[in-house]
mmCIF file of C-alpha atoms and ligand atoms in Angstrom:
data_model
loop_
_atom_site.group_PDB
_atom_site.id
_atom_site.type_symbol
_atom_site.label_atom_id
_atom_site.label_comp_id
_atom_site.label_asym_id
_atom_site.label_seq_id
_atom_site.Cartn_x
_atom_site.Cartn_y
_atom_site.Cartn_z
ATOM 1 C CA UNK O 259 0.000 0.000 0.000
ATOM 2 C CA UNK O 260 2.708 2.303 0.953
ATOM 3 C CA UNK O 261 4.737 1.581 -1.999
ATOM 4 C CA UNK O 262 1.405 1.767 -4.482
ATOM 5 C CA UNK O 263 0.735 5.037 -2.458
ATOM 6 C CA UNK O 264 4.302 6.343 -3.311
ATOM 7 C CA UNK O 265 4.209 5.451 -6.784
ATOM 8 C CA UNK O 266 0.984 7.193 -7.480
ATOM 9 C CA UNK O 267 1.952 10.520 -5.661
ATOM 10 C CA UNK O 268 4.734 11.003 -7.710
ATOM 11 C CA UNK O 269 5.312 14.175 -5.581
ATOM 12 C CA UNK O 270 5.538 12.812 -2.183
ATOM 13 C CA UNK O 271 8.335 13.823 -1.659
ATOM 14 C CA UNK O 272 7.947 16.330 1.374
ATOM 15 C CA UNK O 273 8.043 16.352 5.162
ATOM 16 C CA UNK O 274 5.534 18.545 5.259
ATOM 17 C CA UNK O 275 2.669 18.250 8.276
ATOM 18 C CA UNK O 276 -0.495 20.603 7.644
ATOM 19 C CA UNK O 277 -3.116 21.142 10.573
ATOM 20 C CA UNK O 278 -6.518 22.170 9.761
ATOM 21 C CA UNK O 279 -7.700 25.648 9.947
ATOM 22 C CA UNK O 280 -10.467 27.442 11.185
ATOM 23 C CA UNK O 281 -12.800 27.526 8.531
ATOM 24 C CA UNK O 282 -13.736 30.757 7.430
ATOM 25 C CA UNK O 283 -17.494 30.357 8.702
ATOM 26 C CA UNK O 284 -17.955 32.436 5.520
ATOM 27 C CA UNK O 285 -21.590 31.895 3.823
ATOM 28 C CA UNK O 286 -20.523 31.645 0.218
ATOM 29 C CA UNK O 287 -23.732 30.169 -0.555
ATOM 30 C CA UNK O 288 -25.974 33.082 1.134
ATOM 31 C CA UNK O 289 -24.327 35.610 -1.462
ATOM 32 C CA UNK O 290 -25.491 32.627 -3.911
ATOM 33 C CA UNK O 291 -29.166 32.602 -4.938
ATOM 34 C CA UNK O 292 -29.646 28.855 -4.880
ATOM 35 C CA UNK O 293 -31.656 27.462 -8.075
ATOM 36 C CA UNK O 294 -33.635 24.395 -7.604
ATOM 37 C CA UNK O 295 -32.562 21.953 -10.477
ATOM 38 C CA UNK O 296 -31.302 22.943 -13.531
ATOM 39 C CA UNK O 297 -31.997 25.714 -15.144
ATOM 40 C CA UNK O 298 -33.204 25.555 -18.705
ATOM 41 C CA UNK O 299 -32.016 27.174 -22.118
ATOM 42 C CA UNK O 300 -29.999 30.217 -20.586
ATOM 43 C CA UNK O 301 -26.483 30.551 -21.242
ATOM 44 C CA UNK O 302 -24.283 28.922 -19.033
ATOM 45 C CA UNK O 303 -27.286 26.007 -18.009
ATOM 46 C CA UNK O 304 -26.628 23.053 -16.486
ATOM 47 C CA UNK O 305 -28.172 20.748 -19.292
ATOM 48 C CA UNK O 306 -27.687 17.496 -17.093
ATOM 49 C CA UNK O 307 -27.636 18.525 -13.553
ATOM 50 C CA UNK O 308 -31.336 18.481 -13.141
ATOM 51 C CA UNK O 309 -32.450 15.295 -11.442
ATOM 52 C CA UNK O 310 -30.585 12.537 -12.588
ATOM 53 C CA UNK O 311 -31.366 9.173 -11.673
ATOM 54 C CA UNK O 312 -28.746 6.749 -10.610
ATOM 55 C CA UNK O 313 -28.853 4.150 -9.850
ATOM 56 C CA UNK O 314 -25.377 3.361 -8.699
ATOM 57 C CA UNK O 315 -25.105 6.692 -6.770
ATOM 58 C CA UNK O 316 -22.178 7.315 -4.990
ATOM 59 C CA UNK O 317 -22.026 7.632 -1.124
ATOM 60 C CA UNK O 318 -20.740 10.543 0.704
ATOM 61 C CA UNK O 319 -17.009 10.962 1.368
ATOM 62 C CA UNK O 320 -15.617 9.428 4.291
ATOM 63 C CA UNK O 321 -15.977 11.550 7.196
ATOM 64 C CA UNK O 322 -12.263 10.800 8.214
ATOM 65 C CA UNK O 323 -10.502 13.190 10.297
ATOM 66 C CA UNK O 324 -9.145 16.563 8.471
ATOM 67 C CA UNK O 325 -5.395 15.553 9.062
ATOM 68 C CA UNK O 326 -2.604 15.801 7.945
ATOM 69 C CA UNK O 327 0.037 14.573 6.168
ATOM 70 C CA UNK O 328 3.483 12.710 6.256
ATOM 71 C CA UNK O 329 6.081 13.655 8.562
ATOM 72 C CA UNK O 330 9.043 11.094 8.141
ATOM 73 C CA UNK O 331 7.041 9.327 5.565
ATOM 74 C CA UNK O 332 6.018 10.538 2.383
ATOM 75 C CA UNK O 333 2.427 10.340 1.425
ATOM 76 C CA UNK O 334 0.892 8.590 4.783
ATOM 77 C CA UNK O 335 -1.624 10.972 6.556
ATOM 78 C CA UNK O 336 -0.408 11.034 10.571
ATOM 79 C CA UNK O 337 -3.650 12.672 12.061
ATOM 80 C CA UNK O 338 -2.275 16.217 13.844
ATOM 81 C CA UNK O 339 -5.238 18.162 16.749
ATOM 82 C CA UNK O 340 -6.881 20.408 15.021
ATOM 83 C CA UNK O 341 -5.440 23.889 15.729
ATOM 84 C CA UNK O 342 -6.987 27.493 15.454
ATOM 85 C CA UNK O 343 -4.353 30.135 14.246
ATOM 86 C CA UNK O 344 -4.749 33.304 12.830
ATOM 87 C CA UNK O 345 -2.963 33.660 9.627
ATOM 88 C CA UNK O 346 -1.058 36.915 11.346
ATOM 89 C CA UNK O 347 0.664 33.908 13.942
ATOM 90 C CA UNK O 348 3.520 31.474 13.320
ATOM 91 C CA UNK O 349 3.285 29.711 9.912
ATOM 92 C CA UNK O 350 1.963 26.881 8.528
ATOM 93 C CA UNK O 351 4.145 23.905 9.128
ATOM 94 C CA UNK O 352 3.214 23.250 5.689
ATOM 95 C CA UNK O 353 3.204 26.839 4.759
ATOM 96 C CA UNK O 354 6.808 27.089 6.031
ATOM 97 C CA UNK O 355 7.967 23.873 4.329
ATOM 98 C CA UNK O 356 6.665 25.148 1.013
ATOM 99 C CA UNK O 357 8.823 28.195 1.354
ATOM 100 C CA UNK O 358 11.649 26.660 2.515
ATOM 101 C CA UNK O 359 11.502 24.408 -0.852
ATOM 102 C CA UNK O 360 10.765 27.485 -2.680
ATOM 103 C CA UNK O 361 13.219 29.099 -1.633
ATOM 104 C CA UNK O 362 15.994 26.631 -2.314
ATOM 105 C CA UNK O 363 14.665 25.961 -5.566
ATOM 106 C CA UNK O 364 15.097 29.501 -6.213
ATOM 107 C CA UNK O 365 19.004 29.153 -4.952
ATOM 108 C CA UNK O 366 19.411 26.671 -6.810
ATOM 109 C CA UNK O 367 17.981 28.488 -9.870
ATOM 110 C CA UNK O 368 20.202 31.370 -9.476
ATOM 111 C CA UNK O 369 23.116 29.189 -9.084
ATOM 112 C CA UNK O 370 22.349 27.781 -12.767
ATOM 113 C CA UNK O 371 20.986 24.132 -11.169
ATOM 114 C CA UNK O 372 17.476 24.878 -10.812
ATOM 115 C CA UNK O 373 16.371 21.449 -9.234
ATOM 116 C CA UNK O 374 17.136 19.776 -12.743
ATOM 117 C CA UNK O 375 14.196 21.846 -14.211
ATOM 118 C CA UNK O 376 14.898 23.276 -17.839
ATOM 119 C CA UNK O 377 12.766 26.272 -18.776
ATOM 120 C CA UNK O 378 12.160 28.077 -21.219
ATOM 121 C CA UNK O 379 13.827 31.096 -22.714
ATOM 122 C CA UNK O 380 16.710 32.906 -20.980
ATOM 123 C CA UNK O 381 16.790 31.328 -17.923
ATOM 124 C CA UNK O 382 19.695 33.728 -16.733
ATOM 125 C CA UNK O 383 18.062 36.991 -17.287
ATOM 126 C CA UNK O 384 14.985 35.571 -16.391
ATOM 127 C CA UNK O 385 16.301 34.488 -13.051
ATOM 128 C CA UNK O 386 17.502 37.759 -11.810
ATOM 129 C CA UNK O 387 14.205 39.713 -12.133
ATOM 130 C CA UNK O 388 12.468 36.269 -10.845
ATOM 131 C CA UNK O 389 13.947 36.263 -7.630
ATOM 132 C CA UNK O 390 13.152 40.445 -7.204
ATOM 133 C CA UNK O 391 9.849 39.174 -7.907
ATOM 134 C CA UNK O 392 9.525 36.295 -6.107
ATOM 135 C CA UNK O 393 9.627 38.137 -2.983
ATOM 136 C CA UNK O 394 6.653 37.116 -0.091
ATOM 137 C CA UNK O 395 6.101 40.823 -0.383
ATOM 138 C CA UNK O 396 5.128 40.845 -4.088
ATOM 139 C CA UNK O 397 2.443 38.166 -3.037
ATOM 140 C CA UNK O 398 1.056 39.751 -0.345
ATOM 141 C CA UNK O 399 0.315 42.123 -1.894
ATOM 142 C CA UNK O 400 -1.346 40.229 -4.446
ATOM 143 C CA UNK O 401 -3.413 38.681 -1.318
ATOM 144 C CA UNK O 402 -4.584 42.104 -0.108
ATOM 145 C CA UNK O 403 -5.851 42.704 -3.726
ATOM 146 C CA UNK O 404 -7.871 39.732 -3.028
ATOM 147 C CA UNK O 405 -8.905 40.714 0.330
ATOM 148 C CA UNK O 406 -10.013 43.528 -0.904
ATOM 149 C CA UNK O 407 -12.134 42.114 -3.500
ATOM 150 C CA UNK O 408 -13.981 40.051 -1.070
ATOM 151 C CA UNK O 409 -11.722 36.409 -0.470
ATOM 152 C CA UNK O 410 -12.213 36.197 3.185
ATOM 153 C CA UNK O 411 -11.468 32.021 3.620
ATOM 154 C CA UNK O 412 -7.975 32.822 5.683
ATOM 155 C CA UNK O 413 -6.976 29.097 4.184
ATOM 156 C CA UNK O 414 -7.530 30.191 0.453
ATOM 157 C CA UNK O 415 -5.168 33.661 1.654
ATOM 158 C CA UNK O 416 -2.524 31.607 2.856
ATOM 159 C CA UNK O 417 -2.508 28.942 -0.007
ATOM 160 C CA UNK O 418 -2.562 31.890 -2.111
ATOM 161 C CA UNK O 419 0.417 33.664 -0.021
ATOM 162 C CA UNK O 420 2.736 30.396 -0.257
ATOM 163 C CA UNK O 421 1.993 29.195 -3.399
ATOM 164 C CA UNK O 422 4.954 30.749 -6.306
ATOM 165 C CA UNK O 423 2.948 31.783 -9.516
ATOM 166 C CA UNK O 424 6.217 33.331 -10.934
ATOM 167 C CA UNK O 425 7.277 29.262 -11.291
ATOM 168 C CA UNK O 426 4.286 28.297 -13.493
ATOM 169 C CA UNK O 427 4.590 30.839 -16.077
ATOM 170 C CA UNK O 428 7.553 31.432 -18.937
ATOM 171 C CA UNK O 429 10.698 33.253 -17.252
ATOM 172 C CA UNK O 430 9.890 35.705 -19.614
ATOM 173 C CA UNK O 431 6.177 36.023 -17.808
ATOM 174 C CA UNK O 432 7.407 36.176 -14.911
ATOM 175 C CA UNK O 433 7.339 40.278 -14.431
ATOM 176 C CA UNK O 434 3.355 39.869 -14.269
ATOM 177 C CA UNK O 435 2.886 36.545 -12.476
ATOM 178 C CA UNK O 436 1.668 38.608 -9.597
ATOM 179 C CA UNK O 437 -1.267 40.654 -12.194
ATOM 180 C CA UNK O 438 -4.192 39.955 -11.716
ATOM 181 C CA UNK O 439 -4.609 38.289 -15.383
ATOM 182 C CA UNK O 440 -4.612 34.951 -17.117
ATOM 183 C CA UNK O 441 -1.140 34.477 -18.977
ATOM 184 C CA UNK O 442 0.004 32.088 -22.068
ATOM 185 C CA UNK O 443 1.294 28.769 -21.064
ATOM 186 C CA UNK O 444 1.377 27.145 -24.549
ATOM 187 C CA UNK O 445 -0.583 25.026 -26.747
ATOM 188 C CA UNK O 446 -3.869 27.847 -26.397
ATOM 189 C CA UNK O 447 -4.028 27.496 -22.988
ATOM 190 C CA UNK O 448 -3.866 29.785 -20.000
ATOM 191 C CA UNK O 449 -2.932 29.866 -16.156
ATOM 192 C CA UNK O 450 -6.165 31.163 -14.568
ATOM 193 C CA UNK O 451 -6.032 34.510 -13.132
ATOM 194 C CA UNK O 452 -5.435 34.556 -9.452
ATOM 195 C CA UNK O 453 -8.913 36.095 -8.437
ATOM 196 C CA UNK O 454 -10.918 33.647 -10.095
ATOM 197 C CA UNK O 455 -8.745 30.903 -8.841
ATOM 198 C CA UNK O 456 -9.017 32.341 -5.261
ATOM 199 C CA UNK O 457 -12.747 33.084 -6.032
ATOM 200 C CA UNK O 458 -12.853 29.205 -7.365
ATOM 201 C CA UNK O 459 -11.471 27.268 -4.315
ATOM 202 C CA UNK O 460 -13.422 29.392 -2.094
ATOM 203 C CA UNK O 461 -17.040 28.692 -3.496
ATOM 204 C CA UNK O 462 -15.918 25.091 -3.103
ATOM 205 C CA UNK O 463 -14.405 25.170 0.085
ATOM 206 C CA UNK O 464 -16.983 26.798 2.033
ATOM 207 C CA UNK O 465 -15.490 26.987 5.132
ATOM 208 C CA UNK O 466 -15.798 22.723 5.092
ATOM 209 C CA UNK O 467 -12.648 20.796 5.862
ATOM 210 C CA UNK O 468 -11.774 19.332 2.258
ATOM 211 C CA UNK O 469 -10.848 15.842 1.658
ATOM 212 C CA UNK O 470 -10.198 15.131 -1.669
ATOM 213 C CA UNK O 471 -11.064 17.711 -4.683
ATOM 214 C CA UNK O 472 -10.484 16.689 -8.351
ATOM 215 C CA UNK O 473 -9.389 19.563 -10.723
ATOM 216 C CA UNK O 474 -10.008 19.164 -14.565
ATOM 217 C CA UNK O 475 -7.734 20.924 -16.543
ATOM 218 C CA UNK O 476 -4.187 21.110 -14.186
ATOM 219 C CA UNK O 477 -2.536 22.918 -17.223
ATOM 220 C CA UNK O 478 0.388 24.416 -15.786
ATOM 221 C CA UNK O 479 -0.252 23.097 -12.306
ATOM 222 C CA UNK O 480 -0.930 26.132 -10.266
ATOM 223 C CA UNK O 481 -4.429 26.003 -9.363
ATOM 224 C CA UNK O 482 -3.240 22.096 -8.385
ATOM 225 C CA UNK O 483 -0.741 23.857 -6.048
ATOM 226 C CA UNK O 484 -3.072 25.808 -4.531
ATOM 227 C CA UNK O 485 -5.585 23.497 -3.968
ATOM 228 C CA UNK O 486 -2.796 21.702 -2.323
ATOM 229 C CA UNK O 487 -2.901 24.050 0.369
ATOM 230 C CA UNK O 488 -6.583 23.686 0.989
ATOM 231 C CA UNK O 489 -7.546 20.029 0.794
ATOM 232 C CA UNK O 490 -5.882 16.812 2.038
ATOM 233 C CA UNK O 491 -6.211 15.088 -1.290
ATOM 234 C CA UNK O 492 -5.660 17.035 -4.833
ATOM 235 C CA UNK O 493 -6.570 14.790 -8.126
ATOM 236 C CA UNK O 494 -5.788 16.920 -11.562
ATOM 237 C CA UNK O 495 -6.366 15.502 -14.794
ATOM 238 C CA UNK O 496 -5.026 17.200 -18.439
ATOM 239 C CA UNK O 497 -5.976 16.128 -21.758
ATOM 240 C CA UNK O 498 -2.708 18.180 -23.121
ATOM 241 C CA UNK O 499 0.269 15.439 -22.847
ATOM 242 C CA UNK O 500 2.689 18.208 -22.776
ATOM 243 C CA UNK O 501 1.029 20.538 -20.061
ATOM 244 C CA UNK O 502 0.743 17.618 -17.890
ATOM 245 C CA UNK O 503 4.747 16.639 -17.858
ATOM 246 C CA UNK O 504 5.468 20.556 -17.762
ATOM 247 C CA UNK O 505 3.046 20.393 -14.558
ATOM 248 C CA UNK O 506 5.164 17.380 -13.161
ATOM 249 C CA UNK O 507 8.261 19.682 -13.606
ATOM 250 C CA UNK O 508 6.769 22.895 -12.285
ATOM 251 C CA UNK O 509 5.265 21.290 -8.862
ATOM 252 C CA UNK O 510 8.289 18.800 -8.221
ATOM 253 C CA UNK O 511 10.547 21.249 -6.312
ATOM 254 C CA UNK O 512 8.081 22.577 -4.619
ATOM 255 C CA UNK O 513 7.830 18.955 -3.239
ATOM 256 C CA UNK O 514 4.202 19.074 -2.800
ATOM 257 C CA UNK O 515 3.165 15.702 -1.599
ATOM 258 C CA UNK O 516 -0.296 15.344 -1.901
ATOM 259 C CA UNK O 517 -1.411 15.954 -5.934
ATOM 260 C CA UNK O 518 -1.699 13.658 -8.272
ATOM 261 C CA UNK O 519 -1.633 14.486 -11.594
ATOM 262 C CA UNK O 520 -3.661 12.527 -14.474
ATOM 263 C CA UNK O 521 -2.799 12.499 -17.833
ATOM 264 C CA UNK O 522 -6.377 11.690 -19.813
ATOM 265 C CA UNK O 523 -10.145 13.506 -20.479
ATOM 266 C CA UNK O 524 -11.330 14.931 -17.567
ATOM 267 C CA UNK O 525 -14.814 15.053 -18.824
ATOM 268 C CA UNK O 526 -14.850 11.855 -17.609
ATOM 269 C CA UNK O 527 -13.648 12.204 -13.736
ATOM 270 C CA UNK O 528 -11.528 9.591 -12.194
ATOM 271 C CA UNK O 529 -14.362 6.756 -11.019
ATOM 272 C CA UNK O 530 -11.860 5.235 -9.246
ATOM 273 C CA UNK O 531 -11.108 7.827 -6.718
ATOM 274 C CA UNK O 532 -14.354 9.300 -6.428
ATOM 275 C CA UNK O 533 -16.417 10.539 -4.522
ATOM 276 C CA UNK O 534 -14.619 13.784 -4.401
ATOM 277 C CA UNK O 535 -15.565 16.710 -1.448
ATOM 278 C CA UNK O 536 -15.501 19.207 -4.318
ATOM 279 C CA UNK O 537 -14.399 19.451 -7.833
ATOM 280 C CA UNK O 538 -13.091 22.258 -9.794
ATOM 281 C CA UNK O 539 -13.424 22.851 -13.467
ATOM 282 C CA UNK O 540 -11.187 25.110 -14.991
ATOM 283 C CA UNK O 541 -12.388 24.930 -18.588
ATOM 284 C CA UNK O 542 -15.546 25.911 -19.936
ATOM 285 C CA UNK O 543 -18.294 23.318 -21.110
ATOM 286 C CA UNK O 544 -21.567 24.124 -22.666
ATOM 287 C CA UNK O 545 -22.850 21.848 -19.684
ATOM 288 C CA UNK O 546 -21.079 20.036 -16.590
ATOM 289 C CA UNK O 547 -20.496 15.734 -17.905
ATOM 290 C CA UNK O 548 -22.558 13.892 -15.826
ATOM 291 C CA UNK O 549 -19.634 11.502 -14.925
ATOM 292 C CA UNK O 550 -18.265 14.746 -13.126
ATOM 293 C CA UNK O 551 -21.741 15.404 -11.208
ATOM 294 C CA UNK O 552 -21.416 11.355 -10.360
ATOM 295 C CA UNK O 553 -18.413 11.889 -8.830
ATOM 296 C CA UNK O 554 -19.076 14.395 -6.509
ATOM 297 C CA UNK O 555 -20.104 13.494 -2.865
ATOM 298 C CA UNK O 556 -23.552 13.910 -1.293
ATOM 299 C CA UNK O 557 -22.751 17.585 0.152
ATOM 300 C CA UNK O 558 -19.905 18.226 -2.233
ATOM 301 C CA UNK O 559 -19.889 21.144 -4.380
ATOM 302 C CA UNK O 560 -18.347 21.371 -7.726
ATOM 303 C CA UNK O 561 -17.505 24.937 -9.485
ATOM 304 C CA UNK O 562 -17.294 25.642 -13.152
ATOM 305 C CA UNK O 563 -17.342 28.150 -15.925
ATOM 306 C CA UNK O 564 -20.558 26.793 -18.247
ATOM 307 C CA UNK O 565 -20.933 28.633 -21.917
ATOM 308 C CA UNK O 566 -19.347 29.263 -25.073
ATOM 309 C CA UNK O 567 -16.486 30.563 -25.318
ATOM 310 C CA UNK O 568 -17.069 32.391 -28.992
ATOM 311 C CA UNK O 569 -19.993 34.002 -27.549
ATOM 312 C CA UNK O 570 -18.503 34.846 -24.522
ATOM 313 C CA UNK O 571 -21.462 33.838 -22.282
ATOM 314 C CA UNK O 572 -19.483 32.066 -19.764
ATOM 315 C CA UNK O 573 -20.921 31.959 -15.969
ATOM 316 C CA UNK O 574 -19.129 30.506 -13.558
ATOM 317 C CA UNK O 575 -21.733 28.219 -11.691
ATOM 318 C CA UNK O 576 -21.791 26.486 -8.622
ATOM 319 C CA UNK O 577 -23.301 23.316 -8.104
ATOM 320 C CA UNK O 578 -23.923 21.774 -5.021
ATOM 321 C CA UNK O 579 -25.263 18.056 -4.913
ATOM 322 C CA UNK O 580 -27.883 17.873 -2.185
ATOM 323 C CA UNK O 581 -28.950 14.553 -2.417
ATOM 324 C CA UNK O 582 -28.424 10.665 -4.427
ATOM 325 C CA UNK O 583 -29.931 12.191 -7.194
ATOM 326 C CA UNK O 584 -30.226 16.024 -6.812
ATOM 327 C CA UNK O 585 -27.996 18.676 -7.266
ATOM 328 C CA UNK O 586 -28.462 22.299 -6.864
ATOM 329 C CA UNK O 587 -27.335 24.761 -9.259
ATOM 330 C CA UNK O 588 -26.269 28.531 -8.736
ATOM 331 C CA UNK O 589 -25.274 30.954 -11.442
ATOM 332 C CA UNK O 590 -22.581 33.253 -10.528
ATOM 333 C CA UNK O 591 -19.958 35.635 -12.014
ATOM 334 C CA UNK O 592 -19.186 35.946 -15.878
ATOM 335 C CA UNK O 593 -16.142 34.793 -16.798
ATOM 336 C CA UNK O 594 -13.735 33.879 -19.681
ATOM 337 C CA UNK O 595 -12.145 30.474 -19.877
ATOM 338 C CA UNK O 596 -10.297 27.989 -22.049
ATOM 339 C CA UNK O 597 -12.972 25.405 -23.666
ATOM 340 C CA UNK O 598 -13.281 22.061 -21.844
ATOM 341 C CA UNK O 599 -12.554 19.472 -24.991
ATOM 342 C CA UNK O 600 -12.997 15.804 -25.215
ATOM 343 C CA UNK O 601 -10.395 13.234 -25.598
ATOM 344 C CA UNK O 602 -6.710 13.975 -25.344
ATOM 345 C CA UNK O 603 -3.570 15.155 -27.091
HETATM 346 N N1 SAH D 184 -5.703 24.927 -13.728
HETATM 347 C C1 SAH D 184 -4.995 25.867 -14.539
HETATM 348 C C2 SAH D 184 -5.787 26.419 -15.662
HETATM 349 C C3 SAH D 184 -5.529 25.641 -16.854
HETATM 350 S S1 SAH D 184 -6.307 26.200 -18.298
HETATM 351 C C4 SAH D 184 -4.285 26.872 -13.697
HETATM 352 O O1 SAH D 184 -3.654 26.448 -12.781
HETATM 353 O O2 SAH D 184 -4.306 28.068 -13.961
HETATM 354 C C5 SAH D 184 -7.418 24.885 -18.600
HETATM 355 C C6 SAH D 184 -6.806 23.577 -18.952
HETATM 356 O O3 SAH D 184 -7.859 22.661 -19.169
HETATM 357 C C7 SAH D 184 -5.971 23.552 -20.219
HETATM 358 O O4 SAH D 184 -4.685 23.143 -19.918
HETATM 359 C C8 SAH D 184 -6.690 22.529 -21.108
HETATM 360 O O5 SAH D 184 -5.821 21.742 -21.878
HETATM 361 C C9 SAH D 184 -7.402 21.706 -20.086
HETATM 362 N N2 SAH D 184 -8.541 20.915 -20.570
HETATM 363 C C10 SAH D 184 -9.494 21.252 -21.492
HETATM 364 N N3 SAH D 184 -10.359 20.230 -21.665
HETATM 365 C C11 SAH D 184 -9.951 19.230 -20.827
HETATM 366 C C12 SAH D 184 -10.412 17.920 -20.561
HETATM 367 N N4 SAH D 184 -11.482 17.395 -21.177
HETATM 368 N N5 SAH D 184 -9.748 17.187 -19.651
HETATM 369 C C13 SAH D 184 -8.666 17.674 -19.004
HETATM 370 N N6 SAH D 184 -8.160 18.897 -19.227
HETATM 371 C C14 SAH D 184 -8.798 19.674 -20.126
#
């Protein structure tokens, strides 16, 4: 088990030990006007999520105990007592290990070995400017921005505080990791802006303790990251062959030990690993797949921009599944996203 556990988190390689935080006792769902079934015919609809019968339904995730990971060995959860701490106080254990590997891979970097990772562009140039940039300070700043425009969930801050946008994007990118805007990561695709990621994580999160999310659409791995930060469990799946290895290379030193990243369509889920506390859609469909609304627990909530893209009537909409066979839809902010495509490349 320990061994099959090792080989599929590829990334366990950390000592990293996370407690639970308070949750944010944030409402998301009161500022959400809750719409019984699915709606019908408006842009961004939930075709399927209406009241599917299923026979097979899946149960609700294991109520386990929100604790935390792997101390001297990689990938085994070692419960930790839940601890209340104000993001102001000491840092996360986690937090602080995440930085601490950060930081070394950016020693590293500047010293020309950058953890075996080949970017890019002119690394050299790059680097100099990247490690001005890659200052806490540069993020925090980024995280007022966001507490300004309304993130209160103090774990979503933090993951957002810790986690290094500035190594997910092109050296050359790296002057405007900290914008507020999505940026090129080849092949058409795009790391998501940090306030709809932020915004994202939170609507799913509701101030529960998460388990296991599933992401569709890792791209260049940051959202993964971040996620990381929040839940116990991370499952990311890319249909892009290439944007799934450069995610493998981009989260490695960060030596994040509990994502694992799928290569295949996500419009299909992961049955295997289901059901998940919350899932996260970072593409746009014209509806959610019903494998994906399968998947999700009794409770969970999944989040996802629903439209075309040509027309630009993308909403982001929250679904929350409130029974076997019901699930609860809310429409919330326009958006802009990549299209969600079938099959893989
Ligand atoms: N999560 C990213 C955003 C990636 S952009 C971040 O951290 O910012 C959306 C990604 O979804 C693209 O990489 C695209 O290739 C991928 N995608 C589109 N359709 C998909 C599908 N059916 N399965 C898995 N990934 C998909």
């Amino acid at each position: 088990m320990t061994d099959e556990r090792a080989k599929r988190f590829p990334l366990a390689l950390a000592d990293l030990v996370r407690e639970p935080r308070k949750p944010a006792g944030r409402a998301d769902a009161s500022r959400v006007k809750p719409a019984a079934g699915a709606s019908s015919g408006k842009p961004g609809g939930l075709r399927s999520a209406a009241v599917a019968q299923k026979s097979g339904a899946t149960a609700p995730s294991s109520a386990s105990a929100p604790a935390f990971a792997s101390k001297a060995t990689p990938g085994i959860a070692k419960p930790v007592p839940a601890t209340v701490r104000s993001p102001a106080q000491a840092p996360h254990p986690r937090t602080s290990a995440l930085r601490t590997a950060q930081r070394t891979v950016e020693r590293d970097a500047a010293n020309g070995s950058a953890n075996g990772v080949t970017r890019k562009g002119a690394p050299n140039v790059a680097l100099t400017s990247t490690q001005t940039l890659t200052s806490e300070r540069v993020r925090e700043r980024m995280v007022e921005r966001l507490r300004a425009n309304g993130i209160t969930d103090p774990r979503v801050l933090n993951a957002m505080s810790v986690v290094p946008r500035h190594m997910f994007v092109d050296p050359g990118l790296a002057a405007q990791a900290y914008e507020d805007a999505a940026l090129p990561i080849g092949h058409h695709q795009t790391i998501s802006k940090p306030s709809v990621v932020a915004r994202m994580i939170e609507l799913v999160a509701a101030g529960r303790t998460l388990e296991k999310v599933l992401e569709i659409g890792t791209g260049c791995g940051y959202q993964a990251a971040v996620l990381s930060q929040v839940a116990k469990e991370v499952y990311s799946i890319e249909r892009v062959r290439p944007l799934s290895e450069r995610a493998k290379l981009n989260l490695r030193p960060l030596r994040v030990p509990n994502i694992r990243l799928h290569y295949g369509d996500g419009r299909l889920g992961l049955p295997a690993a289901a059901p998940f506390d919350a899932i996260v859609i970072a593409c746009a469909g014209l509806d959610v797949p019903q494998a994906l609304l399968d998947q999700l627990a009794v409770g969970g909530k999944l989040v996802a921009p629903v439209g075309s893209q040509a027309a630009q009537s993308q909403v982001l909409t929250l679904v929350t599944r409130v029974s076997a066979t019901q699930w609860r839809e809310s429409q919330l902010d326009r958006v802009f996203f990549v299209p969600l495509k079938s099959g893989v490349i």
